[in-house]
Tab-separated table of C-alpha atoms (C1' of nucleotides) in Angstrom:
chain	number	residue	atom	x	y	z
A	1	MET	CA	0.000	0.000	0.000
A	2	PRO	CA	1.387	3.341	-1.007
A	3	VAL	CA	2.107	6.228	1.319
A	4	THR	CA	-0.729	8.728	0.982
A	5	VAL	CA	0.049	12.414	1.222
A	6	LEU	CA	-2.030	15.548	1.658
A	7	LEU	CA	-0.449	18.772	0.422
A	8	VAL	CA	-1.190	21.992	2.276
A	9	ASP	CA	0.295	25.133	0.771
A	10	ASP	CA	-1.205	28.386	-0.337
A	11	GLU	CA	0.914	28.554	-3.457
A	12	PRO	CA	-0.399	26.401	-6.292
A	13	LEU	CA	3.050	26.310	-7.812
A	14	VAL	CA	4.523	24.706	-4.736
A	15	ARG	CA	1.723	22.198	-4.566
A	16	ALA	CA	2.224	21.347	-8.214
A	17	GLY	CA	5.940	20.911	-7.640
A	18	LEU	CA	5.465	18.683	-4.646
A	19	ARG	CA	2.842	16.667	-6.456
A	20	ALA	CA	5.103	16.162	-9.447
A	21	VAL	CA	7.997	15.075	-7.295
A	22	LEU	CA	6.013	12.763	-5.091
A	23	GLU	CA	3.783	11.191	-7.721
A	24	ALA	CA	6.857	10.184	-9.648
A	25	GLN	CA	7.353	7.618	-6.904
A	26	PRO	CA	5.423	4.379	-7.251
A	27	ASP	CA	5.026	4.036	-3.502
A	28	ILE	CA	3.749	7.556	-2.846
A	29	GLU	CA	0.325	8.894	-3.702
A	30	VAL	CA	-0.912	12.462	-3.324
A	31	VAL	CA	-4.506	12.101	-2.227
A	32	GLY	CA	-5.455	15.715	-1.830
A	33	GLU	CA	-4.505	19.355	-1.655
A	34	ALA	CA	-5.465	22.297	0.481
A	35	ALA	CA	-4.595	25.947	0.112
A	36	ASP	CA	-4.837	26.853	3.760
A	37	GLY	CA	-4.486	25.349	7.185
A	38	ALA	CA	-8.101	26.117	7.884
A	39	ALA	CA	-9.183	23.506	5.365
A	40	VAL	CA	-6.993	20.746	6.696
A	41	ILE	CA	-9.071	19.071	9.362
A	42	PRO	CA	-12.059	17.979	7.280
A	43	LEU	CA	-9.705	16.857	4.551
A	44	VAL	CA	-7.665	14.795	6.965
A	45	ARG	CA	-10.815	13.195	8.314
A	46	ARG	CA	-12.073	12.355	4.863
A	47	LEU	CA	-8.846	11.323	3.160
A	48	ARG	CA	-6.969	9.826	6.118
A	49	PRO	CA	-3.546	10.542	4.630
A	50	ASP	CA	-0.410	9.005	6.095
A	51	VAL	CA	1.475	12.259	5.819
A	52	VAL	CA	0.490	15.912	5.643
A	53	ALA	CA	3.045	18.138	3.935
A	54	MET	CA	2.297	21.373	5.720
A	55	ASP	CA	3.442	24.818	4.694
A	56	VAL	CA	4.184	27.265	7.486
A	57	ARG	CA	3.034	30.589	6.133
A	58	MET	CA	-0.541	30.561	4.984
A	59	PRO	CA	-3.102	33.347	4.934
A	60	LEU	CA	-5.878	32.095	7.224
A	61	MET	CA	-4.389	29.511	9.519
A	62	ASP	CA	-0.672	28.943	9.547
A	63	GLY	CA	0.991	25.560	9.583
A	64	ILE	CA	1.727	25.650	13.277
A	65	GLU	CA	-1.866	26.263	14.242
A	66	ALA	CA	-3.055	23.721	11.720
A	67	THR	CA	-0.651	21.139	13.077
A	68	ARG	CA	-1.909	21.698	16.595
A	69	ALA	CA	-5.496	21.532	15.424
A	70	VAL	CA	-5.009	18.275	13.560
A	71	LEU	CA	-3.182	16.554	16.369
A	72	ARG	CA	-5.713	17.755	18.898
A	73	THR	CA	-8.869	16.851	17.063
A	74	VAL	CA	-8.121	13.875	14.853
A	75	ALA	CA	-8.211	10.439	16.410
A	76	GLU	CA	-5.343	8.774	14.557
A	77	PRO	CA	-3.538	11.800	13.234
A	78	PRO	CA	-1.303	11.635	10.193
A	79	LYS	CA	2.377	12.412	10.363
A	80	ILE	CA	3.008	16.103	9.904
A	81	LEU	CA	5.885	17.137	7.703
A	82	VAL	CA	6.358	20.871	7.928
A	83	VAL	CA	7.522	22.401	4.680
A	84	THR	CA	9.419	25.600	5.196
A	85	THR	CA	12.261	27.814	4.145
A	86	PHE	CA	15.274	28.591	6.208
A	87	GLU	CA	13.965	32.102	6.561
A	88	ASP	CA	11.139	30.620	8.581
A	89	ASP	CA	13.492	29.031	11.041
A	90	GLU	CA	11.890	30.816	13.942
A	91	TYR	CA	8.822	28.702	13.287
A	92	VAL	CA	10.651	25.425	13.278
A	93	TYR	CA	10.835	25.237	17.009
A	94	GLU	CA	7.191	26.124	17.257
A	95	ALA	CA	6.319	23.458	14.746
A	96	LEU	CA	8.187	20.840	16.693
A	97	ARG	CA	6.461	21.872	19.864
A	98	ALA	CA	3.160	21.725	18.057
A	99	GLY	CA	3.885	18.071	17.389
A	100	ALA	CA	5.285	18.042	13.865
A	101	ASP	CA	7.210	14.911	12.989
A	102	GLY	CA	9.790	16.623	10.863
A	103	PHE	CA	10.414	19.519	8.605
A	104	LEU	CA	11.668	19.941	5.133
A	105	LEU	CA	13.117	22.815	3.188
A	106	LYS	CA	11.408	23.862	0.000
A	107	ARG	CA	14.797	24.213	-1.570
A	108	ALA	CA	15.510	20.539	-0.931
A	109	ARG	CA	16.229	18.355	-3.906
A	110	PRO	CA	13.495	16.008	-5.104
A	111	ALA	CA	15.284	12.961	-3.742
A	112	GLU	CA	15.397	14.553	-0.317
A	113	ILE	CA	11.732	15.448	-0.421
A	114	VAL	CA	10.795	11.900	-1.295
A	115	HIS	CA	13.121	10.618	1.373
A	116	ALA	CA	11.564	12.887	3.964
A	117	VAL	CA	8.043	11.749	3.182
A	118	ARG	CA	9.036	8.101	3.395
A	119	LEU	CA	10.839	8.636	6.659
A	120	VAL	CA	8.036	10.338	8.504
A	121	ALA	CA	5.601	7.848	7.057
A	122	GLU	CA	7.652	5.107	8.669
A	123	GLY	CA	7.328	6.887	11.970
A	124	GLU	CA	10.775	8.414	11.986
A	125	SER	CA	11.262	11.934	13.135
A	126	LEU	CA	13.065	13.594	10.337
A	127	LEU	CA	15.291	15.846	12.268
A	128	PHE	CA	15.158	15.440	16.007
A	129	PRO	CA	14.428	11.853	16.891
A	130	ALA	CA	13.631	12.101	20.549
A	131	SER	CA	13.749	15.790	21.218
A	132	VAL	CA	10.376	16.446	19.714
A	133	ARG	CA	8.659	14.530	22.442
A	134	ARG	CA	11.146	15.745	24.985
A	135	LEU	CA	10.201	19.321	24.314
A	136	ALA	CA	6.554	18.501	24.286
A	137	VAL	CA	6.917	16.882	27.650
A	138	ARG	CA	9.000	19.607	29.137
A	139	TYR	CA	6.531	22.288	28.225
A	140	GLY	CA	3.455	20.150	28.249
A	141	ASP	CA	3.189	18.808	31.760
A	142	GLY	CA	5.407	21.225	33.608
A	143	ALA	CA	4.238	23.002	36.738
A	144	ARG	CA	3.144	26.019	34.738
A	145	PRO	CA	1.776	25.825	31.223
A	146	ALA	CA	3.766	26.809	28.191
A	147	PRO	CA	4.650	30.480	28.344
A	148	ALA	CA	2.291	32.731	26.448
A	149	THR	CA	5.263	34.448	24.892
A	150	PRO	CA	7.148	31.617	23.248
A	151	PRO	CA	10.873	31.607	23.867
A	152	HIS	CA	12.742	33.409	21.154
A	153	THR	CA	13.912	30.751	18.822
A	154	ARG	CA	15.863	32.782	16.356
A	155	LEU	CA	19.533	32.314	17.068
A	156	THR	CA	21.419	35.376	18.145
A	157	GLU	CA	24.504	36.377	16.198
A	158	ARG	CA	26.763	34.890	18.786
A	159	GLU	CA	24.817	31.679	18.944
A	160	ALA	CA	24.895	31.344	15.182
A	161	GLU	CA	28.637	31.865	15.303
A	162	VAL	CA	28.976	29.137	17.903
A	163	LEU	CA	26.767	26.790	15.921
A	164	ARG	CA	28.859	27.369	12.830
A	165	LEU	CA	31.991	26.398	14.718
A	166	MET	CA	30.259	23.427	16.292
A	167	ALA	CA	29.274	22.298	12.818
A	168	ARG	CA	32.878	22.400	11.789
A	169	GLY	CA	33.832	19.951	14.460
A	170	LEU	CA	35.290	22.252	17.080
A	171	SER	CA	35.069	21.353	20.746
A	172	ASN	CA	33.829	23.825	23.329
A	173	ALA	CA	37.390	24.573	24.361
A	174	GLU	CA	38.413	25.213	20.763
A	175	ILE	CA	35.445	27.472	20.217
A	176	ALA	CA	36.312	29.385	23.366
A	177	ALA	CA	39.868	29.871	22.140
A	178	ARG	CA	38.645	30.947	18.735
A	179	LEU	CA	36.200	33.476	20.099
A	180	VAL	CA	38.536	34.570	22.882
A	181	VAL	CA	35.986	34.004	25.617
A	182	GLY	CA	35.744	31.681	28.578
A	183	ALA	CA	34.796	28.052	28.264
A	184	GLU	CA	31.729	28.640	30.422
A	185	THR	CA	30.532	31.277	28.017
A	186	VAL	CA	30.703	28.837	25.172
A	187	LYS	CA	28.786	26.330	27.232
A	188	SER	CA	26.062	28.889	27.756
A	189	HIS	CA	25.821	29.597	24.056
A	190	VAL	CA	25.845	25.914	23.195
A	191	SER	CA	23.058	25.251	25.657
A	192	ALA	CA	21.035	28.085	24.147
A	193	VAL	CA	21.583	26.691	20.672
A	194	LEU	CA	20.527	23.224	21.744
A	195	ALA	CA	17.382	24.558	23.364
A	196	LYS	CA	16.419	26.702	20.406
A	197	LEU	CA	17.025	23.957	17.889
A	198	GLY	CA	15.341	21.349	20.013
A	199	ALA	CA	18.508	19.305	19.907
A	200	ARG	CA	19.622	16.939	22.631
A	201	ASP	CA	23.332	17.265	22.021
A	202	ARG	CA	25.766	19.024	19.751
A	203	THR	CA	25.544	16.254	17.187
A	204	GLN	CA	21.836	16.816	16.716
A	205	ALA	CA	22.459	20.545	16.525
A	206	VAL	CA	24.993	20.009	13.775
A	207	ILE	CA	22.551	17.781	11.942
A	208	ALA	CA	19.985	20.552	12.202
A	209	ALA	CA	22.513	23.017	10.850
A	210	TYR	CA	23.160	20.848	7.841
A	211	GLU	CA	19.591	19.804	7.190
A	212	SER	CA	18.303	23.347	7.391
A	213	GLY	CA	20.799	24.736	4.934
A	214	PHE	CA	22.317	26.838	7.672
A	215	MET	CA	25.748	25.633	6.687
A	216	GLU	CA	25.371	26.870	3.144
A	217	SER	CA	24.611	30.399	4.171
A	218	GLY	CA	28.185	31.016	5.204
B	1	MET	CA	45.750	39.627	-3.524
B	2	PRO	CA	43.775	36.731	-4.929
B	3	VAL	CA	44.017	33.133	-3.881
B	4	THR	CA	46.129	31.287	-6.455
B	5	VAL	CA	45.236	27.709	-7.305
B	6	LEU	CA	46.992	24.899	-9.147
B	7	LEU	CA	44.737	22.219	-10.609
B	8	VAL	CA	45.983	18.638	-10.718
B	9	ASP	CA	43.708	16.130	-12.404
B	10	ASP	CA	44.190	13.735	-15.263
B	11	GLU	CA	40.821	14.504	-16.774
B	12	PRO	CA	40.778	17.678	-18.842
B	13	LEU	CA	37.047	17.937	-18.354
B	14	VAL	CA	37.391	18.109	-14.602
B	15	ARG	CA	40.140	20.674	-14.851
B	16	ALA	CA	38.009	22.757	-17.159
B	17	GLY	CA	35.090	22.537	-14.791
B	18	LEU	CA	37.127	23.522	-11.776
B	19	ARG	CA	38.722	26.352	-13.702
B	20	ALA	CA	35.365	27.674	-14.799
B	21	VAL	CA	33.962	27.555	-11.300
B	22	LEU	CA	36.965	29.081	-9.606
B	23	GLU	CA	37.791	31.762	-12.155
B	24	ALA	CA	34.266	33.061	-11.838
B	25	GLN	CA	35.371	34.355	-8.445
B	26	PRO	CA	37.177	37.673	-8.401
B	27	ASP	CA	39.369	36.618	-5.484
B	28	ILE	CA	40.486	33.276	-6.923
B	29	GLU	CA	42.933	32.755	-9.738
B	30	VAL	CA	43.883	29.471	-11.381
B	31	VAL	CA	47.580	29.811	-12.091
B	32	GLY	CA	48.283	26.432	-13.610
B	33	GLU	CA	47.220	22.911	-14.404
B	34	ALA	CA	48.837	19.508	-14.315
B	35	ALA	CA	47.575	16.192	-15.586
B	36	ASP	CA	49.458	14.010	-13.152
B	37	GLY	CA	50.920	14.081	-9.693
B	38	ALA	CA	54.358	13.503	-11.156
B	39	ALA	CA	54.311	16.979	-12.657
B	40	VAL	CA	53.282	18.776	-9.510
B	41	ILE	CA	56.526	19.549	-7.742
B	42	PRO	CA	58.225	21.673	-10.398
B	43	LEU	CA	54.959	23.470	-11.013
B	44	VAL	CA	54.514	24.248	-7.342
B	45	ARG	CA	58.073	25.559	-7.142
B	46	ARG	CA	57.581	27.758	-10.172
B	47	LEU	CA	54.043	28.987	-9.596
B	48	ARG	CA	53.928	29.063	-5.784
B	49	PRO	CA	50.164	28.560	-5.596
B	50	ASP	CA	48.293	29.068	-2.367
B	51	VAL	CA	46.217	25.968	-2.921
B	52	VAL	CA	46.662	22.779	-4.922
B	53	ALA	CA	43.422	21.083	-5.910
B	54	MET	CA	44.640	17.518	-6.101
B	55	ASP	CA	42.840	14.597	-7.688
B	56	VAL	CA	43.315	11.229	-6.048
B	57	ARG	CA	43.361	8.812	-8.941
B	58	MET	CA	45.962	9.662	-11.552
B	59	PRO	CA	47.916	7.399	-13.871
B	60	LEU	CA	51.545	7.986	-12.908
B	61	MET	CA	51.599	9.359	-9.390
B	62	ASP	CA	48.406	9.471	-7.364
B	63	GLY	CA	47.259	12.374	-5.265
B	64	ILE	CA	48.396	10.841	-2.008
B	65	GLU	CA	51.944	10.311	-3.182
B	66	ALA	CA	52.000	13.726	-4.790
B	67	THR	CA	50.775	15.322	-1.575
B	68	ARG	CA	53.507	13.639	0.402
B	69	ALA	CA	56.087	14.633	-2.160
B	70	VAL	CA	55.059	18.270	-2.172
B	71	LEU	CA	54.964	18.597	1.599
B	72	ARG	CA	58.284	16.831	1.941
B	73	THR	CA	60.248	18.701	-0.679
B	74	VAL	CA	58.797	22.193	-0.927
B	75	ALA	CA	59.931	24.786	1.565
B	76	GLU	CA	56.678	26.666	2.087
B	77	PRO	CA	54.189	24.181	0.742
B	78	PRO	CA	50.787	25.211	-0.536
B	79	LYS	CA	47.581	24.008	1.051
B	80	ILE	CA	46.499	20.702	-0.414
B	81	LEU	CA	42.832	20.260	-1.204
B	82	VAL	CA	42.193	16.678	-2.227
B	83	VAL	CA	39.481	16.371	-4.837
B	84	THR	CA	37.795	13.040	-4.774
B	85	THR	CA	34.600	11.078	-5.108
B	86	PHE	CA	32.892	9.267	-2.324
B	87	GLU	CA	33.866	6.023	-3.976
B	88	ASP	CA	37.459	6.963	-3.185
B	89	ASP	CA	36.715	7.261	0.479
B	90	GLU	CA	39.331	4.699	1.367
B	91	TYR	CA	41.903	7.206	0.178
B	92	VAL	CA	40.608	10.034	2.291
B	93	TYR	CA	42.220	8.750	5.411
B	94	GLU	CA	45.466	8.255	3.551
B	95	ALA	CA	45.276	11.757	2.188
B	96	LEU	CA	44.791	13.218	5.622
B	97	ARG	CA	47.725	11.261	6.930
B	98	ALA	CA	49.774	12.470	3.984
B	99	GLY	CA	49.115	15.995	5.198
B	100	ALA	CA	46.241	17.180	3.055
B	101	ASP	CA	44.394	20.172	4.461
B	102	GLY	CA	40.987	19.110	3.345
B	103	PHE	CA	39.092	17.219	0.755
B	104	LEU	CA	36.306	17.994	-1.577
B	105	LEU	CA	33.864	15.925	-3.531
B	106	LYS	CA	33.728	16.358	-7.267
B	107	ARG	CA	29.975	16.271	-7.041
B	108	ALA	CA	29.985	19.306	-4.775
B	109	ARG	CA	28.117	22.355	-5.935
B	110	PRO	CA	30.134	25.282	-7.284
B	111	ALA	CA	29.508	27.353	-4.186
B	112	GLU	CA	30.904	24.591	-2.021
B	113	ILE	CA	33.978	24.219	-4.197
B	114	VAL	CA	34.681	27.920	-3.977
B	115	HIS	CA	34.052	27.828	-0.263
B	116	ALA	CA	36.455	24.937	0.181
B	117	VAL	CA	39.248	26.683	-1.691
B	118	ARG	CA	38.814	29.837	0.348
B	119	LEU	CA	38.759	27.915	3.591
B	120	VAL	CA	41.951	25.967	3.068
B	121	ALA	CA	43.604	29.084	1.707
B	122	GLU	CA	42.840	30.745	5.020
B	123	GLY	CA	44.541	27.924	6.823
B	124	GLU	CA	41.417	26.112	7.872
B	125	SER	CA	41.226	22.383	7.661
B	126	LEU	CA	38.161	21.708	5.660
B	127	LEU	CA	36.889	18.682	7.382
B	128	PHE	CA	38.793	17.600	10.445
B	129	PRO	CA	40.219	20.607	12.211
B	130	ALA	CA	42.539	19.011	14.703
B	131	SER	CA	42.394	15.371	13.803
B	132	VAL	CA	44.575	15.784	10.764
B	133	ARG	CA	47.563	16.669	12.847
B	134	ARG	CA	46.493	14.322	15.567
B	135	LEU	CA	46.636	11.399	13.187
B	136	ALA	CA	49.898	12.552	11.703
B	137	VAL	CA	51.410	12.727	15.153
B	138	ARG	CA	50.042	9.431	16.300
B	139	TYR	CA	51.491	7.552	13.373
B	140	GLY	CA	54.452	9.800	12.732
B	141	ASP	CA	56.483	9.573	15.901
B	142	GLY	CA	55.119	6.385	17.381
B	143	ALA	CA	57.394	3.574	18.460
B	144	ARG	CA	57.033	1.802	15.150
B	145	PRO	CA	56.501	3.554	11.855
B	146	ALA	CA	53.182	3.613	10.075
B	147	PRO	CA	52.140	0.098	9.132
B	148	ALA	CA	53.103	-0.908	5.603
B	149	THR	CA	49.583	-2.144	5.068
B	150	PRO	CA	47.417	0.874	5.812
B	151	PRO	CA	44.479	0.195	8.097
B	152	HIS	CA	41.391	-0.620	6.125
B	153	THR	CA	39.543	2.597	5.863
B	154	ARG	CA	36.499	1.539	3.974
B	155	LEU	CA	33.617	1.284	6.380
B	156	THR	CA	32.125	-2.141	6.867
B	157	GLU	CA	28.407	-2.591	6.382
B	158	ARG	CA	27.772	-2.522	10.082
B	159	GLU	CA	29.901	0.546	10.591
B	160	ALA	CA	28.116	2.354	7.792
B	161	GLU	CA	24.832	1.440	9.425
B	162	VAL	CA	26.029	2.824	12.732
B	163	LEU	CA	27.299	5.989	11.092
B	164	ARG	CA	23.972	6.486	9.406
B	165	LEU	CA	22.201	6.290	12.752
B	166	MET	CA	24.784	8.542	14.362
B	167	ALA	CA	24.146	11.058	11.621
B	168	ARG	CA	20.481	10.996	12.467
B	169	GLY	CA	21.175	12.051	15.990
B	170	LEU	CA	20.849	8.753	17.817
B	171	SER	CA	22.857	8.109	20.955
B	172	ASN	CA	24.877	4.945	21.413
B	173	ALA	CA	22.164	3.483	23.585
B	174	GLU	CA	19.506	4.253	20.979
B	175	ILE	CA	21.619	2.725	18.244
B	176	ALA	CA	22.119	-0.365	20.376
B	177	ALA	CA	18.374	-0.691	20.874
B	178	ARG	CA	17.725	-0.161	17.192
B	179	LEU	CA	20.257	-2.746	16.090
B	180	VAL	CA	19.380	-5.107	18.941
B	181	VAL	CA	22.970	-5.433	20.121
B	182	GLY	CA	24.827	-4.496	23.270
B	183	ALA	CA	25.890	-0.967	24.034
B	184	GLU	CA	29.523	-2.055	24.055
B	185	THR	CA	29.167	-3.362	20.544
B	186	VAL	CA	27.933	-0.003	19.369
B	187	LYS	CA	30.861	1.633	21.104
B	188	SER	CA	33.213	-0.626	19.210
B	189	HIS	CA	31.623	0.264	15.896
B	190	VAL	CA	31.588	3.936	16.720
B	191	SER	CA	35.255	3.840	17.627
B	192	ALA	CA	36.031	2.087	14.354
B	193	VAL	CA	34.078	4.699	12.437
B	194	LEU	CA	35.880	7.535	14.183
B	195	ALA	CA	39.263	5.993	13.457
B	196	LYS	CA	38.501	5.346	9.823
B	197	LEU	CA	37.090	8.788	9.223
B	198	GLY	CA	39.859	10.491	11.142
B	199	ALA	CA	37.235	12.050	13.370
B	200	ARG	CA	37.768	12.974	16.995
B	201	ASP	CA	34.199	12.531	18.114
B	202	ARG	CA	30.800	11.602	16.758
B	203	THR	CA	30.097	15.176	15.758
B	204	GLN	CA	33.071	15.251	13.415
B	205	ALA	CA	32.034	11.870	12.066
B	206	VAL	CA	28.577	13.200	11.301
B	207	ILE	CA	30.100	16.222	9.613
B	208	ALA	CA	32.184	13.868	7.505
B	209	ALA	CA	29.073	11.903	6.642
B	210	TYR	CA	27.334	15.020	5.434
B	211	GLU	CA	30.289	16.609	3.677
B	212	SER	CA	31.128	13.433	1.834
B	213	GLY	CA	27.655	12.883	0.489
B	214	PHE	CA	27.356	9.716	2.522
B	215	MET	CA	24.022	10.890	3.836
B	216	GLU	CA	22.562	11.189	0.350
B	217	SER	CA	23.353	7.624	-0.571
B	218	GLY	CA	20.625	6.256	1.602
C	1	DG	C1'	14.020	55.129	35.582
C	2	DA	C1'	12.638	50.349	34.684
C	3	DC	C1'	12.730	46.649	31.627
C	4	DC	C1'	14.537	43.186	28.520
C	5	DG	C1'	17.716	40.768	25.573
C	6	DT	C1'	22.356	39.667	24.954
C	7	DC	C1'	26.908	38.398	26.272
C	8	DT	C1'	29.784	37.175	29.685
C	9	DC	C1'	31.278	34.191	33.609
C	10	DC	C1'	30.497	31.170	37.746
C	11	DC	C1'	28.918	27.047	40.742
C	12	DC	C1'	27.606	21.891	41.191
C	13	DC	C1'	26.675	17.467	39.279
C	14	DG	C1'	25.745	13.195	36.588
C	15	DT	C1'	26.755	10.634	32.626
C	16	DG	C1'	27.487	9.713	27.923
C	17	DC	C1'	31.369	9.446	25.272
C	18	DG	C1'	35.719	7.919	23.619
C	19	DG	C1'	40.584	5.654	24.353
C	20	DG	C1'	43.036	1.669	25.766
C	21	DG	C1'	43.138	-2.868	26.137
C	22	DG	C1'	41.252	-7.937	25.372
C	23	DA	C1'	38.435	-12.046	23.773
C	24	DG	C1'	35.256	-15.331	21.630
C	25	DG	C1'	32.427	-16.383	17.711
C	26	DT	C1'	31.376	-16.861	12.522
C	27	DC	C1'	32.477	-16.843	7.803
C	28	DC	C1'	35.491	-16.894	3.918
C	29	DG	C1'	39.344	-17.454	0.962
C	30	DT	C1'	43.667	-19.859	0.314
D	1	DA	C1'	43.671	-26.308	8.329
D	2	DC	C1'	45.066	-21.777	8.906
D	3	DG	C1'	44.847	-16.709	8.745
D	4	DG	C1'	42.082	-12.675	8.502
D	5	DA	C1'	38.153	-9.790	8.464
D	6	DC	C1'	34.048	-8.999	10.807
D	7	DC	C1'	30.732	-8.785	14.579
D	8	DT	C1'	29.954	-9.309	19.143
D	9	DC	C1'	30.817	-8.347	24.118
D	10	DC	C1'	33.781	-7.184	28.212
D	11	DC	C1'	37.058	-4.456	31.413
D	12	DC	C1'	38.962	0.172	33.244
D	13	DC	C1'	39.406	5.054	32.983
D	14	DG	C1'	39.313	10.182	32.268
D	15	DC	C1'	37.019	13.924	30.610
D	16	DA	C1'	34.196	16.743	27.776
D	17	DC	C1'	29.586	17.463	27.624
D	18	DG	C1'	25.139	19.031	28.991
D	19	DG	C1'	21.445	20.303	32.743
D	20	DG	C1'	20.337	23.115	36.535
D	21	DG	C1'	20.856	27.025	38.756
D	22	DG	C1'	22.619	32.144	39.295
D	23	DA	C1'	24.784	36.801	38.411
D	24	DG	C1'	26.910	41.084	36.639
D	25	DA	C1'	27.434	44.427	32.650
D	26	DC	C1'	25.975	46.545	28.608
D	27	DG	C1'	22.830	48.232	25.174
D	28	DG	C1'	18.623	49.196	23.666
D	29	DT	C1'	13.234	50.333	24.448
D	30	DC	C1'	9.332	52.043	26.604
DNA sequence: GACCGTCTCCCCCGTGCGGGGGAGGTCCGT
DNA sequence: ACGGACCTCCCCCGCACGGGGGAGACGGTC
């Protein structure tokens, strides 16, 4: 049985592109399309797709809200693959907290897109294997509910600098030497990066840096 | 002053491609070409390039030998950027031990090629910042000289499997659970992977996996 | 002035990681 | 029958890493 996919994106061009890429695969079938998050829930109920490829920015209901809505209201929810651009990286964290199973860059090559759909369909988290649930837990059943003002997820300049060095294989001590700061300072930045990326350790952060295209913008 | 580059590759097509990509940059200048490693030394002496883009497989003298020869005989040697394919990955380790400053896949995108040349020109090791020297030291001044038969650097199936899981952010314990083996077994495989890739820790191994295209072949 | 984000540095603490060994088993090619 | 590669598991050990706190200084904003 093929993997069934529902496309949710306000741009017809993007939907057409995704459809072309995915339908070229014998084991993947696009069963429907929606132009806004607001239309997702009834479609999911009717079509029961395995995977929803969900855009982030949409006019009525964005992908984050739509993800939350689907996971909250549908009995056996589909896997949510958030489709985004690196410019949207501030939403990535939100998407993960909302329960998304992975995210994918629009600039990704066709093979990667196909790969991503297959992976999440198999139940794999595309980017952060365990941290998705970890974050959900941490903010979900904590003493106080999730803060109304979400933590700022956009990396600061310094944090981005640290991540770049991490992703080149430097240790904390080496980064400290390079930036001419104390080792504890680097630890602080690393911790902030891990939190913002939803990564459990530096390896996952580096994976995020590569997968998101962060490493190509330098 | 621009970065000067010497191209060494037996295939004219590859040389032409590299030249086209690099000369498109205002700060990079291709100052010469050679079709075999045997021709490199006099050219390096005459042209004094900042960087040598060195192919691995060449008919008379391969890139590893040529790298050794250049570093051994030239007073202020240029940076050596080994140009290879992932299929040549068994040579990568050798190249690093020979003193190469980085390596680059032929399939890399133009922007990455340019980036690689600039990086090594600036004195950065492209892939393994400290491990290059670390390996050189370990085998260079040890009690016995480097083994005549180089350690097998091609990853075994199991090791490749472990690397793939590492590069998806799994911890040793998670990999052990996934593969249904003991945690110590995973540690053994991880150690083997690190040694073969010349990586200091799992993060550097994951970087290697991404940079080499290993992650796209699955 | 008060506030907030950022960068910097500090404490304690547990543990996952990686290095250094070894060892038994299978399979395969010679 | 033997060596060799591979996979598996075991020991000990040190340390970098990451979590949990806090705190001071600076620069903006309101």
